[in-house]
Structure formats: structure tokens, C-alpha cells
Amino acid sequence: MTKLWAGRTAAETAQLADDFNSSIAFDSRMAKQDITGSMAHAAMLGAKGIITEDEAARLIDGLQGILDDLESGALPIDMQAEDIHMFVEQVLTQRLGEVGKKLHTARSRNDQVALDFRMYLRDEIDTLTALTKTLAAVLCDKAEEYKDAIMPGYTHLQRAQPVTFGHQLMAYAMMLVRDLGRLSDCRRRLNVSPIGCCALAGTTYDTDREMEAGALGFDGICLNSIDGVSDRDFAAELCAALSIEMMHLSRLSEELILWSSWEFQFIELPDAYTTGSSIMPQKKNPDMAELVRGKTGRVYGDLMGILTVLKGLPLAYNKDMQEDKEGVFDACDTAKLCLEVMAGMLPGMKARREKMLKAASEGFINATDLADYLVTKGLPFRSAYKLSGSAVAQCIREGKTLETVSLEEYQKISPLIEADIYEHIDLGTCVSRRVSAGGTSVGSVEKQIAAVREFLSE
Ligand code: ARG
């Protein structure tokens, strides 16, 4: 097959080499960005007099026609083409003749592909941001619904202190708020234009890189042309941000799986997002949550992939860099899907308040509150802690809970204990007294919800 770049070599390339070399199967998803970028390039060439204004107008018109035909399906992508950049230029030249060959003045595929990739990922970041916001809003709504549902809070997966389900859910909303921050940081560093760096050294033409960057919505330009065509930090950074976000979704998934198990029975996931077993009729499997947890591994793999492709590359462009896209696309696709599934599933999740409360009532999770009570009666905390511990030990020996120990028995443990102890170690009291900022009381959780909602509305 004769190439647009034919000239240096006489013989045709082998079909196998062409197939191996081609990236159109995956970079065709950047068609829109490629064409939009080329339109801005043609406009700049015209404005600077590098080509005539009339030629620029014809190129822009031709590019628009290609975009329309791709979108309507009238123009199928030629899978024999080397990549999306070559394909668009080839079609343009077929359609416009000689003038089509002027588009590639004062640029190279090296800055072109860097431009397309940045623009594509910028769009992806915007979509990911919107989906993350939706999920965070869902978590706020659920937290509101369950801001007074008492459950055991855990450390070491041992019952630790009473919290509310709303409080626990808001912890995940906070993670998503940080994820939004990472996406926006990544977007800010990504949003500088490499076009005009050309092959690596810049160009002899009197171009206006700022004009092109501005037309394409960039905040500025890459200041070093060698860096401009070699930099893929934005792709690695996005994969890193998505890896962290997936880690959050995976931790949430893990809890959904645990909580919906027969052992916990804290929640019920909606039928629309669970599956049955082909053999065991009693089963309701949390497949969606498990898949989110599993797909987290893919995204970590995508991050390692891009870092590894880049680590040994000398400046500037190397063909290895064609391997930068598929993994990053996969990371974006996977994260988008997982965010959508989570936001679809969680509104239908039902908490079983009575099961949560029962679990909270059985594990001595008010032992800290018994100690705190003794502190209010004048004991130093360490001594109070010891007495509370011995009360728990006694309860375990006698098959009781702290609530069912009689006042007489309490007074044997410490004469400081009076009848108000029961009110003090009531789980409702334990929760409502934790009014510290960020704490589990209803008022504290309401403030957390309000803060996240305000952040989301900005
Ligand atoms: N398909 C190539 C890629 O994705 C485009 C850039 C090709 N540049 C080059 N000098 N061969 O990286």
C-alpha cells in the first residue's frame, strides 16, 4: 500500500507490518478531536497567511463534511488506514484534491496525536467529573435517609463504637470529593496545547500557537516543543486519579458485599442490581459490587501499563507511544461504567435498621462511653478504662450486656456509678453525644451532608 509518507523508501511495506503498525482500531475514537484540531490548524494557517484564507475556508468546510459523514455513518472508517490522522487527511485530499495536501503544513503527527489525546481525555475528565458528582449526590441522599440509623462502627473489623449508617456513607462521599479534586487538578495540567511543537523542534513558519490553543479551549501552550510531543504525564496522571477513585469504589463495594451477606444482613441491594445462582435458589448475589471491586484491578493495570511504556523512552516521540492509548481508554471506560452502576444501584439499597441496631447492641461498643461516664465522675481516663474493661469481662462471663448489669453489680465495680449510667450507655445517647465536628451525631452528619452538597453545586 502506498503511504502518504512514501518517498524515503522504495519498496512497499508488508501487510503484516502494516497491520502491526496500525492504530486505527483504537485511535478512531479520537476522530472528532482530530478533525476539530485540524479545523483550528487550518484557520491559523489562513490567518497567518501561510495558506490563503480561501484555502483555509475550503479545508475547514471539507473537514466539517468528513465529521458530519462520520457521525451520520455515511463515511465508514477504513480499517486499513495507518491511524485516524492519516485517514482524515487521506479522505480530505480525495475530496478536495491539491488543497487537501496543505493541511499538514507546520505540524507533524507527533504534535497532532498529542493534541488529539489531550482533547479526548479532557472530554473524558468532564464526563467522569459529572458521573462522580452524581454518585456523591446519591451518597448524600442515602446518608440523609439513614442519618439516625445506628450501626456498629468497626476497627479491625471488630465492633468498635456506635455510628450511624449515614455517617459511614458520608465517609465515601468525602472520598469522592477528593477524587473530584484530583480530576480537576489533572484537567488543569492537561489543558495546555502541544500543537505547533511540530515533529519536535518547532517550525520555520510564522505560526500562532496561542491562537490555535485558544480556539481549542486550552489555557495555554506547552512551552518546550520537545516536551510538548513527549509528555504523556496527563495520561498517567488521569490513570492514577482513576486508580484512586476505583480503590474508593472497591472499598465501598467490599462493604456492600459484607453488609448484604447473611452474616451481617445490614442492607438489601435492589433486585435490579443483584443476580441469582444457577443452582442455589436461596442466593442473591452482589455481582455488581463484586465486578466493581474486580475491575479496580484492570485500572491499576492500566496505570502500570502507561508508566511502563514511558519509563525508558528517550526524547522525543517514539512509536512506543502509540501504546499509550488503549490502557488509558480502558481506564476511562471502566471507571465511567463503575460510577454509573454504583449510582444506579445505591438509590435502591435498603438498610435494615433493626439488624444494624441489634449488631450494635451486642458487641459492648458502649464500653468507651462507660469509661467516659466514670471520667465525668472524677476518675482519670486510664483507671476508668480499666474498670470498664473488667465490667465487659464480667458481662462476657455471665452472658450479659452492659445494659443488663444491675445497678447493685455496677456499684460493686465502682461506687461512683449511679442510676444515670443506663441513660449514659444507651446507644442513642452514645451517638447523639458525639457532636464533635465530623462526628456521628445527627447534627454533625447533617453538616457533612450540607458541606458536600454545597461543594457539588459549585
Ligand atoms: N499513530 C501514532 C500514535 O498513536 C501517531 C503518531 C505517529 N507519529 C510518527 N512519527 N510515526 O502515536
mmCIF file of C-alpha atoms and ligand atoms in Angstrom, residues 5 21-24 26-27 30 82-86 108-114 199 232 317-325, ligand 1:
data_model
loop_
_atom_site.group_PDB
_atom_site.id
_atom_site.type_symbol
_atom_site.label_atom_id
_atom_site.label_comp_id
_atom_site.label_asym_id
_atom_site.label_seq_id
_atom_site.Cartn_x
_atom_site.Cartn_y
_atom_site.Cartn_z
ATOM 1 C CA TRP A 5 4.808 9.340 3.779
ATOM 2 C CA ASN A 21 1.806 -0.653 12.815
ATOM 3 C CA SER A 22 -1.799 0.439 12.519
ATOM 4 C CA SER A 23 -3.571 2.104 15.427
ATOM 5 C CA ILE A 24 -6.844 2.980 13.689
ATOM 6 C CA PHE A 26 -8.441 2.210 18.728
ATOM 7 C CA ASP A 27 -7.477 5.779 17.824
ATOM 8 C CA MET A 30 -10.410 10.430 18.615
ATOM 9 C CA GLU A 82 -2.489 3.587 9.471
ATOM 10 C CA ASP A 83 -4.189 5.770 12.038
ATOM 11 C CA ILE A 84 -7.020 8.271 12.401
ATOM 12 C CA HIS A 85 -4.777 11.202 11.444
ATOM 13 C CA MET A 86 -3.771 9.613 8.132
ATOM 14 C CA SER A 108 3.522 16.805 12.462
ATOM 15 C CA ARG A 109 1.619 13.756 13.566
ATOM 16 C CA ASN A 110 3.682 13.952 16.746
ATOM 17 C CA ASP A 111 2.100 17.174 17.947
ATOM 18 C CA GLN A 112 -1.191 16.210 16.303
ATOM 19 C CA VAL A 113 -1.568 12.981 18.241
ATOM 20 C CA ALA A 114 -0.552 14.690 21.476
ATOM 21 C CA ALA A 199 7.919 16.976 14.927
ATOM 22 C CA ARG A 232 2.141 11.917 28.455
ATOM 23 C CA TYR A 317 8.446 10.872 20.025
ATOM 24 C CA ASN A 318 8.930 7.102 19.818
ATOM 25 C CA LYS A 319 6.491 4.682 18.264
ATOM 26 C CA ASP A 320 6.193 3.001 21.665
ATOM 27 C CA MET A 321 3.964 5.949 22.484
ATOM 28 C CA GLN A 322 1.235 4.558 20.275
ATOM 29 C CA GLU A 323 0.822 2.066 23.138
ATOM 30 C CA ASP A 324 -0.212 4.926 25.427
ATOM 31 C CA LYS A 325 -3.867 4.969 24.417
HETATM 32 N N1 ARG B 1 -0.494 6.574 15.473
HETATM 33 C C1 ARG B 1 0.583 7.298 16.083
HETATM 34 C C2 ARG B 1 0.429 7.267 17.609
HETATM 35 O O1 ARG B 1 -0.623 6.974 18.053
HETATM 36 C C3 ARG B 1 0.533 8.728 15.629
HETATM 37 C C4 ARG B 1 1.850 9.428 15.645
HETATM 38 C C5 ARG B 1 2.738 8.893 14.619
HETATM 39 N N2 ARG B 1 3.952 9.637 14.506
HETATM 40 C C6 ARG B 1 5.010 9.146 13.924
HETATM 41 N N3 ARG B 1 6.066 9.868 13.855
HETATM 42 N N4 ARG B 1 5.000 7.945 13.385
HETATM 43 O O2 ARG B 1 1.379 7.513 18.311
#
